[in-house]
């Protein structure tokens, strides 16, 4: 994103909310270097309103983390997320560099720098058509490293390329994978080790508010802004069919109106159909990406992602019910 677009994006985002969180991601956000983000912070200060809270996080593959990045992230209190899918053979299956080489060793080097400098970080493990076969290896890797992680499914929409479709997994395989992780996790009885989304599902089952967006039903709180200023619902929908507008030609308030009257009005219909489901308070109709790329669904009941979610919630509910204080 060039500087004029950065200024436009920051200005218009800060104009509409008292608290704004910028999440820098997609390609590899560390490629522009520390100086690029120092400039972003200066732009934020220029447009910050009185008493406005601004926070930042960065989702990185970890290969470029060095001491300069450590100092910057620590000084400016950036949240850090690192993408790592598990041990070397699992991670390197899908995460290779431009030369076709696996990146596991470089990612671990970055993670170790974060740990050595006591910077908190989260990790995302994408569960694809290869890694879904190795729940125990993935669990053991993260547990032995002492790294909490989020296991996110690799999903594909009709407009995705063939490689993405090959890597994608079906909802029932993901449910089986997560239930297996849940059993392993609960056996550890380790409060310092967290596995997402299992911890969020347990929160929902116990009547609390989950943390992850896919269990909150509040998609309208988020937008994704592409490098040219185009605005989309989230990074799962960078497709012209889901384009809200462009910040060079529209105010954020106009884009928010489009969200409510168009795209998310369809979500409201789905949620109304879902309210009769026993798992609604846990699910909140799920992530729109898992609706098989269809933003016009009126009732997801019976679709694979819906039935797989019901199975997931029921199995985790049954697993933790003996512990007590769950919603029935």
XYZ file of N, CA and C in Angstrom, residues 117-306:
570
model
N 13.184 -12.824 23.553
C 12.979 -11.430 23.938
C 11.663 -11.215 24.687
N 11.020 -12.322 25.056
C 9.813 -12.313 25.885
C 8.681 -11.491 25.269
N 8.560 -11.573 23.937
C 7.426 -10.960 23.261
C 6.310 -11.989 23.140
N 5.133 -11.629 23.608
C 3.995 -12.524 23.479
C 3.577 -12.612 22.010
N 3.142 -13.786 21.606
C 2.693 -13.972 20.231
C 1.685 -15.108 20.183
N 0.856 -15.088 19.159
C -0.063 -16.185 18.906
C 0.370 -16.919 17.656
N -0.168 -18.098 17.446
C 0.150 -18.846 16.232
C -1.122 -19.361 15.581
N -1.070 -19.467 14.271
C -2.161 -20.031 13.481
C -1.625 -21.224 12.706
N -2.263 -22.365 12.887
C -1.959 -23.559 12.099
C -3.139 -23.812 11.169
N -2.906 -23.721 9.886
C -3.976 -23.977 8.925
C -4.062 -25.480 8.671
N -5.245 -26.027 8.872
C -5.459 -27.467 8.709
C -5.870 -27.729 7.268
N -4.979 -28.344 6.504
C -5.240 -28.588 5.088
C -5.418 -30.083 4.812
N -5.505 -30.432 3.549
C -5.803 -31.818 3.170
C -4.687 -32.789 3.544
N -3.502 -32.280 3.824
C -2.397 -33.127 4.289
C -2.346 -33.152 5.810
N -2.343 -31.980 6.419
C -2.147 -31.916 7.870
C -3.322 -32.470 8.660
N -4.513 -32.524 8.048
C -5.679 -33.042 8.758
C -5.487 -34.501 9.166
N -4.531 -35.174 8.536
C -4.258 -36.578 8.853
C -3.308 -36.755 10.036
N -2.833 -35.653 10.613
C -1.805 -35.745 11.652
C -2.157 -34.950 12.915
N -3.333 -35.156 13.487
C -3.691 -34.371 14.676
C -2.748 -34.596 15.848
N -2.300 -35.832 16.054
C -1.411 -36.100 17.193
C -0.046 -35.448 17.003
N 0.508 -35.537 15.799
C 1.805 -34.914 15.559
C 1.731 -33.406 15.743
N 0.656 -32.811 15.270
C 0.492 -31.363 15.405
C 0.341 -30.983 16.866
N -0.509 -31.708 17.591
C -0.694 -31.410 19.010
C 0.619 -31.565 19.768
N 1.309 -32.664 19.563
C 2.554 -32.919 20.292
C 3.604 -31.854 19.986
N 3.670 -31.430 18.731
C 4.641 -30.395 18.363
C 4.400 -29.119 19.163
N 3.180 -28.611 19.125
C 2.897 -27.355 19.814
C 2.999 -27.510 21.330
N 2.526 -28.628 21.842
C 2.569 -28.822 23.298
C 4.011 -28.916 23.786
N 4.834 -29.662 23.084
C 6.229 -29.805 23.499
C 7.010 -28.505 23.349
N 6.613 -27.676 22.392
C 7.247 -26.369 22.224
C 6.695 -25.341 23.208
N 5.592 -25.675 23.871
C 4.976 -24.722 24.789
C 4.331 -23.553 24.072
N 3.802 -23.803 22.870
C 3.201 -22.749 22.051
C 1.709 -23.022 21.888
N 0.871 -22.160 22.437
C -0.565 -22.269 22.184
C -0.837 -21.972 20.710
N -1.923 -22.532 20.170
C -2.165 -22.334 18.737
C -3.642 -22.362 18.409
N -3.964 -21.785 17.263
C -5.301 -21.842 16.697
C -5.266 -22.727 15.461
N -6.135 -23.717 15.408
C -6.211 -24.621 14.262
C -7.360 -24.172 13.364
N -7.029 -23.509 12.270
C -8.034 -22.968 11.367
C -8.191 -23.853 10.134
N -9.423 -24.110 9.700
C -9.608 -24.971 8.530
C -9.234 -24.264 7.238
N -8.639 -24.985 6.321
C -8.414 -24.473 4.972
C -9.698 -24.711 4.185
N -10.381 -23.642 3.850
C -11.640 -23.748 3.116
C -11.481 -23.090 1.752
N -12.322 -23.466 0.826
C -12.256 -22.905 -0.526
C -13.646 -22.518 -0.993
N -13.708 -21.409 -1.712
C -14.938 -20.971 -2.343
C -14.880 -21.280 -3.839
N -16.010 -21.231 -4.533
C -16.018 -21.580 -5.960
C -15.050 -20.766 -6.807
N -14.770 -19.516 -6.417
C -13.898 -18.669 -7.227
C -12.416 -18.844 -6.894
N -12.075 -19.660 -5.894
C -10.672 -19.887 -5.544
C -9.970 -20.723 -6.615
N -8.626 -20.608 -6.657
C -7.881 -21.358 -7.664
C -7.827 -22.841 -7.303
N -7.339 -23.637 -8.251
C -7.357 -25.090 -8.073
C -6.448 -25.542 -6.938
N -5.334 -24.840 -6.736
C -4.433 -25.211 -5.642
C -5.136 -25.081 -4.300
N -5.866 -23.976 -4.122
C -6.595 -23.788 -2.871
C -7.649 -24.871 -2.697
N -8.339 -25.215 -3.758
C -9.365 -26.253 -3.672
C -8.759 -27.609 -3.320
N -7.536 -27.856 -3.801
C -6.855 -29.111 -3.487
C -6.461 -29.178 -2.018
N -6.107 -28.035 -1.447
C -5.685 -27.981 -0.046
C -6.864 -27.970 0.922
N -8.044 -27.602 0.440
C -9.200 -27.442 1.322
C -9.657 -28.782 1.900
N -10.267 -28.708 3.079
C -10.818 -29.903 3.722
C -12.316 -29.729 3.906
N -13.021 -30.852 4.018
C -14.465 -30.743 4.220
C -14.771 -30.563 5.710
N -15.934 -30.016 6.031
C -16.248 -29.684 7.422
C -16.233 -30.877 8.373
N -16.605 -32.052 7.887
C -16.644 -33.213 8.779
C -15.241 -33.697 9.139
N -14.306 -33.603 8.197
C -12.920 -33.950 8.515
C -12.344 -32.972 9.536
N -12.715 -31.705 9.390
C -12.244 -30.705 10.355
C -12.827 -30.971 11.738
N -14.098 -31.324 11.791
C -14.726 -31.649 13.076
C -14.017 -32.819 13.746
N -13.757 -33.868 12.997
C -13.049 -35.027 13.547
C -11.681 -34.614 14.087
N -10.991 -33.770 13.352
C -9.666 -33.289 13.748
C -9.742 -32.499 15.056
N -10.695 -31.578 15.146
C -10.806 -30.722 16.331
C -11.241 -31.526 17.554
N -12.148 -32.454 17.379
C -12.569 -33.290 18.511
C -11.384 -34.091 19.041
N -10.557 -34.592 18.147
C -9.361 -35.332 18.573
C -8.429 -34.411 19.361
N -8.213 -33.199 18.859
C -7.386 -32.237 19.595
C -7.994 -31.917 20.955
N -9.311 -31.783 20.999
C -9.981 -31.453 22.259
C -9.737 -32.533 23.302
N -9.834 -33.777 22.896
C -9.579 -34.873 23.839
C -8.143 -34.844 24.343
N -7.201 -34.596 23.448
C -5.802 -34.517 23.855
C -5.574 -33.336 24.801
N -6.173 -32.211 24.468
C -5.974 -30.992 25.256
C -6.544 -31.141 26.667
N -7.759 -31.669 26.754
C -8.389 -31.816 28.065
C -7.628 -32.809 28.937
N -6.987 -33.773 28.324
C -6.191 -34.734 29.091
C -4.960 -34.094 29.733
N -4.451 -33.009 29.140
C -3.245 -32.375 29.693
C -3.544 -31.628 30.982
N -4.771 -31.093 31.095
C -5.149 -30.297 32.272
C -4.116 -29.192 32.518
N -3.712 -28.544 31.433
C -2.694 -27.492 31.511
C -3.333 -26.145 31.189
N -3.570 -25.295 32.189
C -4.252 -24.021 31.941
C -3.416 -23.024 31.153
N -2.120 -23.283 31.010
C -1.241 -22.347 30.307
C -1.122 -22.665 28.817
N -1.721 -23.765 28.395
C -1.655 -24.177 26.992
C -3.050 -24.090 26.401
N -3.199 -23.284 25.345
C -4.513 -23.026 24.769
C -4.564 -23.547 23.337
N -5.684 -24.145 22.982
C -5.904 -24.614 21.615
C -7.193 -23.991 21.087
N -7.070 -23.146 20.090
C -8.247 -22.585 19.454
C -8.607 -23.419 18.224
N -9.895 -23.520 17.898
C -11.013 -22.815 18.509
C -11.663 -23.551 19.679
N -10.999 -24.579 20.206
C -11.632 -25.396 21.247
C -11.971 -24.563 22.471
N -11.048 -23.686 22.870
C -11.312 -22.871 24.054
C -12.507 -21.954 23.843
N -12.680 -21.447 22.610
C -13.824 -20.591 22.323
C -15.128 -21.382 22.313
N -15.092 -22.592 21.789
C -16.296 -23.429 21.798
C -16.707 -23.729 23.232
N -15.744 -24.019 24.070
C -16.041 -24.287 25.481
C -16.625 -23.045 26.144
N -16.082 -21.874 25.833
C -16.658 -20.633 26.364
C -18.125 -20.520 25.983
N -18.423 -20.766 24.702
C -19.798 -20.665 24.242
C -20.706 -21.677 24.901
N -20.237 -22.906 25.031
C -21.019 -23.957 25.674
C -21.307 -23.606 27.127
N -20.378 -22.892 27.757
C -20.552 -22.506 29.156
C -21.284 -21.178 29.311
N -21.757 -20.614 28.171
C -22.571 -19.411 28.226
C -21.809 -18.114 28.192
N -20.520 -18.161 27.838
C -19.705 -16.952 27.784
C -19.508 -16.506 26.336
N -18.993 -15.290 26.172
C -18.763 -14.739 24.839
C -17.455 -15.261 24.270
N -17.493 -15.964 23.143
C -16.250 -16.413 22.513
C -15.423 -15.229 22.016
N -14.157 -15.498 21.741
C -13.224 -14.464 21.291
C -13.171 -14.363 19.766
N -13.199 -15.506 19.083
C -13.013 -15.523 17.635
C -14.254 -15.019 16.902
N -14.027 -14.312 15.792
C -15.135 -13.704 15.060
C -16.124 -14.737 14.540
N -15.659 -15.946 14.234
C -16.551 -16.948 13.635
C -17.576 -17.484 14.618
N -17.447 -17.130 15.899
C -18.421 -17.545 16.911
C -19.158 -16.357 17.531
N -18.990 -15.176 16.965
C -19.570 -13.979 17.573
C -20.742 -13.402 16.785
N -20.831 -13.706 15.488
C -21.915 -13.156 14.683
C -21.845 -11.652 14.540
N -20.635 -11.094 14.559
C -20.463 -9.638 14.495
C -19.533 -9.250 13.349
N -19.792 -9.809 12.176
C -18.941 -9.536 11.016
C -18.848 -8.047 10.710
N -19.899 -7.301 11.026
C -19.938 -5.881 10.690
C -18.879 -5.058 11.423
N -18.242 -5.639 12.435
C -17.199 -4.914 13.162
C -15.877 -4.885 12.398
N -15.784 -5.665 11.331
C -14.515 -5.829 10.628
C -14.661 -5.456 9.154
N -13.606 -4.927 8.588
C -13.484 -4.820 7.134
C -12.044 -5.145 6.768
N -11.839 -5.571 5.539
C -10.492 -5.753 5.002
C -10.290 -4.733 3.893
N -9.164 -4.056 3.930
C -8.858 -3.016 2.950
C -7.657 -3.463 2.127
N -7.851 -3.566 0.820
C -6.784 -4.006 -0.070
C -5.802 -2.856 -0.308
N -4.692 -3.156 -0.960
C -3.618 -2.174 -1.121
C -4.018 -0.975 -1.970
N -5.089 -1.108 -2.759
C -5.546 0.015 -3.581
C -6.695 0.789 -2.940
N -7.079 0.411 -1.717
C -8.171 1.092 -1.032
C -9.513 0.410 -1.165
N -9.597 -0.684 -1.930
C -10.850 -1.443 -2.014
C -11.193 -2.035 -0.651
N -12.487 -2.030 -0.325
C -12.947 -2.511 0.977
C -13.837 -3.739 0.787
N -13.528 -4.794 1.550
C -14.251 -6.064 1.489
C -14.710 -6.459 2.892
N -15.615 -7.447 2.997
C -16.076 -7.872 4.329
C -14.939 -8.359 5.219
N -14.082 -9.222 4.685
C -12.923 -9.704 5.435
C -11.966 -10.335 4.440
N -10.835 -10.824 4.918
C -9.832 -11.339 3.986
C -10.256 -12.651 3.330
N -11.362 -13.221 3.767
C -11.882 -14.428 3.123
C -12.651 -14.109 1.846
N -12.937 -12.828 1.602
C -13.781 -12.448 0.472
C -13.150 -11.345 -0.368
N -11.895 -11.523 -0.766
C -11.247 -10.553 -1.647
C -11.634 -10.877 -3.086
N -12.878 -10.558 -3.412
C -13.456 -10.916 -4.696
C -14.436 -9.826 -5.088
N -14.474 -9.488 -6.371
C -15.295 -8.364 -6.820
C -16.764 -8.528 -6.461
N -17.233 -9.757 -6.300
C -18.634 -9.972 -5.943
C -18.941 -9.486 -4.531
N -17.904 -9.259 -3.742
C -18.089 -8.868 -2.347
C -17.518 -7.481 -2.060
N -17.208 -6.726 -3.111
C -16.604 -5.408 -2.951
C -17.617 -4.407 -2.410
N -17.271 -3.749 -1.286
C -18.138 -2.727 -0.701
C -17.934 -1.366 -1.355
N -16.720 -1.085 -1.784
C -16.401 0.223 -2.332
C -14.919 0.490 -2.184
N -14.519 1.716 -2.475
C -13.117 2.105 -2.387
C -13.008 3.388 -1.582
N -12.039 3.438 -0.679
C -11.913 4.595 0.207
C -11.432 5.851 -0.510
N -10.960 5.727 -1.735
C -10.636 6.921 -2.504
C -11.904 7.622 -2.996
N -12.983 6.877 -3.138
C -14.207 7.462 -3.689
C -15.379 7.438 -2.718
N -15.218 6.779 -1.563
C -16.318 6.661 -0.600
C -15.823 6.938 0.807
N -16.713 7.451 1.639
C -16.419 7.585 3.062
C -16.699 6.248 3.747
N -16.058 6.019 4.867
C -16.290 4.773 5.594
C -17.742 4.661 6.047
N -18.379 5.790 6.349
C -19.790 5.749 6.747
C -20.673 5.236 5.614
N -20.335 5.591 4.371
C -21.090 5.085 3.220
C -20.899 3.583 3.077
N -19.669 3.138 3.277
C -19.373 1.711 3.172
C -20.080 0.938 4.275
N -20.130 1.507 5.477
C -20.850 0.860 6.571
C -22.332 0.729 6.244
N -22.896 1.732 5.577
C -24.309 1.664 5.185
C -24.534 0.545 4.178
N -23.578 0.362 3.256
C -23.673 -0.731 2.288
C -23.617 -2.076 3.008
N -22.738 -2.157 4.022
C -22.642 -3.386 4.815
C -24.002 -3.782 5.367
N -24.653 -2.816 6.009
C -25.882 -3.110 6.732
C -27.054 -3.369 5.797
N -27.176 -2.563 4.739
C -28.354 -2.672 3.874
C -28.236 -3.786 2.844
N -27.008 -4.171 2.522
C -26.819 -5.177 1.494
C -26.292 -6.484 2.024
N -24.996 -6.546 2.157
C -24.324 -7.808 2.472
C -24.805 -8.425 3.770
N -24.846 -7.653 4.846
C -25.159 -8.235 6.144
C -26.646 -8.336 6.424
N -27.466 -7.759 5.552
C -28.899 -8.011 5.706
C -29.180 -9.486 5.443
N -28.413 -10.095 4.522
C -28.546 -11.527 4.273
C -28.135 -12.348 5.468
N -27.111 -11.897 6.169
C -26.694 -12.611 7.376
C -27.794 -12.551 8.433
N -28.477 -11.423 8.536
C -29.557 -11.292 9.512
C -30.654 -12.322 9.254
N -30.952 -12.580 7.981
C -31.960 -13.588 7.642
C -31.502 -14.977 8.076
N -30.230 -15.264 7.849
C -29.691 -16.560 8.252
C -29.766 -16.719 9.760
N -29.369 -15.683 10.485
C -29.384 -15.770 11.946
C -30.798 -15.978 12.467
N -31.769 -15.375 11.813
C -33.156 -15.571 12.238
C -33.551 -17.032 12.079
N -33.129 -17.656 10.982
C -33.421 -19.074 10.766
C -32.680 -19.950 11.762
N -31.512 -19.492 12.198
C -30.674 -20.296 13.089
C -31.096 -20.216 14.561
N -31.896 -19.238 14.917
C -32.184 -19.009 16.339
C -32.888 -20.184 17.006
N -33.547 -21.016 16.225
C -34.247 -22.165 16.803
C -33.286 -23.315 17.107
N -32.050 -23.211 16.624
C -31.075 -24.284 16.824
C -30.556 -24.269 18.252
N -30.366 -25.447 18.830
C -29.889 -25.528 20.216
C -28.473 -24.982 20.377
N -27.733 -24.871 19.265
C -26.339 -24.420 19.344
C -26.162 -22.972 18.914
N -27.259 -22.245 18.754
C -27.143 -20.880 18.235
C -26.248 -20.004 19.107
N -26.375 -20.106 20.420
C -25.592 -19.242 21.308
C -24.096 -19.535 21.230
N -23.742 -20.719 20.768
C -22.333 -21.061 20.586
C -21.866 -20.675 19.189
N -22.729 -20.856 18.211
C -22.360 -20.768 16.796
C -22.565 -19.382 16.186
N -23.693 -18.739 16.517
C -24.080 -17.447 15.920
C -24.020 -17.490 14.385
N -24.403 -18.610 13.829
C -24.495 -18.831 12.377
C -23.147 -18.977 11.679
N -22.074 -18.980 12.431
C -20.775 -19.303 11.857
C -20.165 -18.229 10.988
N -19.109 -18.630 10.297
C -18.369 -17.745 9.394
C -18.977 -17.816 8.004
N -19.189 -16.662 7.401
C -19.840 -16.636 6.092
C -19.001 -17.322 5.018
N -17.701 -17.423 5.217
C -16.872 -18.128 4.229
C -17.266 -19.600 4.147
N -17.672 -20.168 5.255
C -18.010 -21.589 5.250
C -19.401 -21.854 4.677
N -20.100 -20.796 4.281
C -21.382 -20.999 3.617
C -21.163 -21.311 2.138
N -20.066 -21.955 1.828
C -19.749 -22.406 0.472
C -19.733 -21.254 -0.527
N -19.296 -20.068 -0.055
C -19.164 -18.929 -0.949
C -20.477 -18.283 -1.338
N -21.571 -18.657 -0.710
C -22.886 -18.153 -1.089
C -23.364 -17.139 -0.064
N -23.488 -15.881 -0.478
C -23.943 -14.851 0.450
C -25.469 -14.708 0.444
N -26.156 -15.565 -0.305
C -27.612 -15.458 -0.414
C -28.347 -16.611 0.254
N -27.645 -17.375 1.077
C -28.286 -18.476 1.794
C -29.309 -17.918 2.780
N -30.482 -18.504 2.826
C -31.506 -18.071 3.765
C -31.574 -18.967 4.987
N -31.255 -20.253 4.814
C -31.285 -21.183 5.936
C -30.196 -22.236 5.720
N -29.152 -22.215 6.546
C -28.046 -23.157 6.344
C -28.335 -24.566 6.839
N -29.443 -24.764 7.527
C -29.729 -26.072 8.112
C -29.671 -27.166 7.046
N -28.910 -28.209 7.343
C -28.767 -29.317 6.418
C -27.531 -29.245 5.553
N -26.913 -28.057 5.460
C -25.674 -27.942 4.695
C -24.532 -28.564 5.485
N -23.505 -29.003 4.781
C -22.420 -29.737 5.432
C -21.782 -28.949 6.571
N -21.486 -27.664 6.326
C -20.803 -26.901 7.375
C -21.667 -26.779 8.616
N -22.988 -26.687 8.417
C -23.911 -26.563 9.544
C -23.989 -27.877 10.319
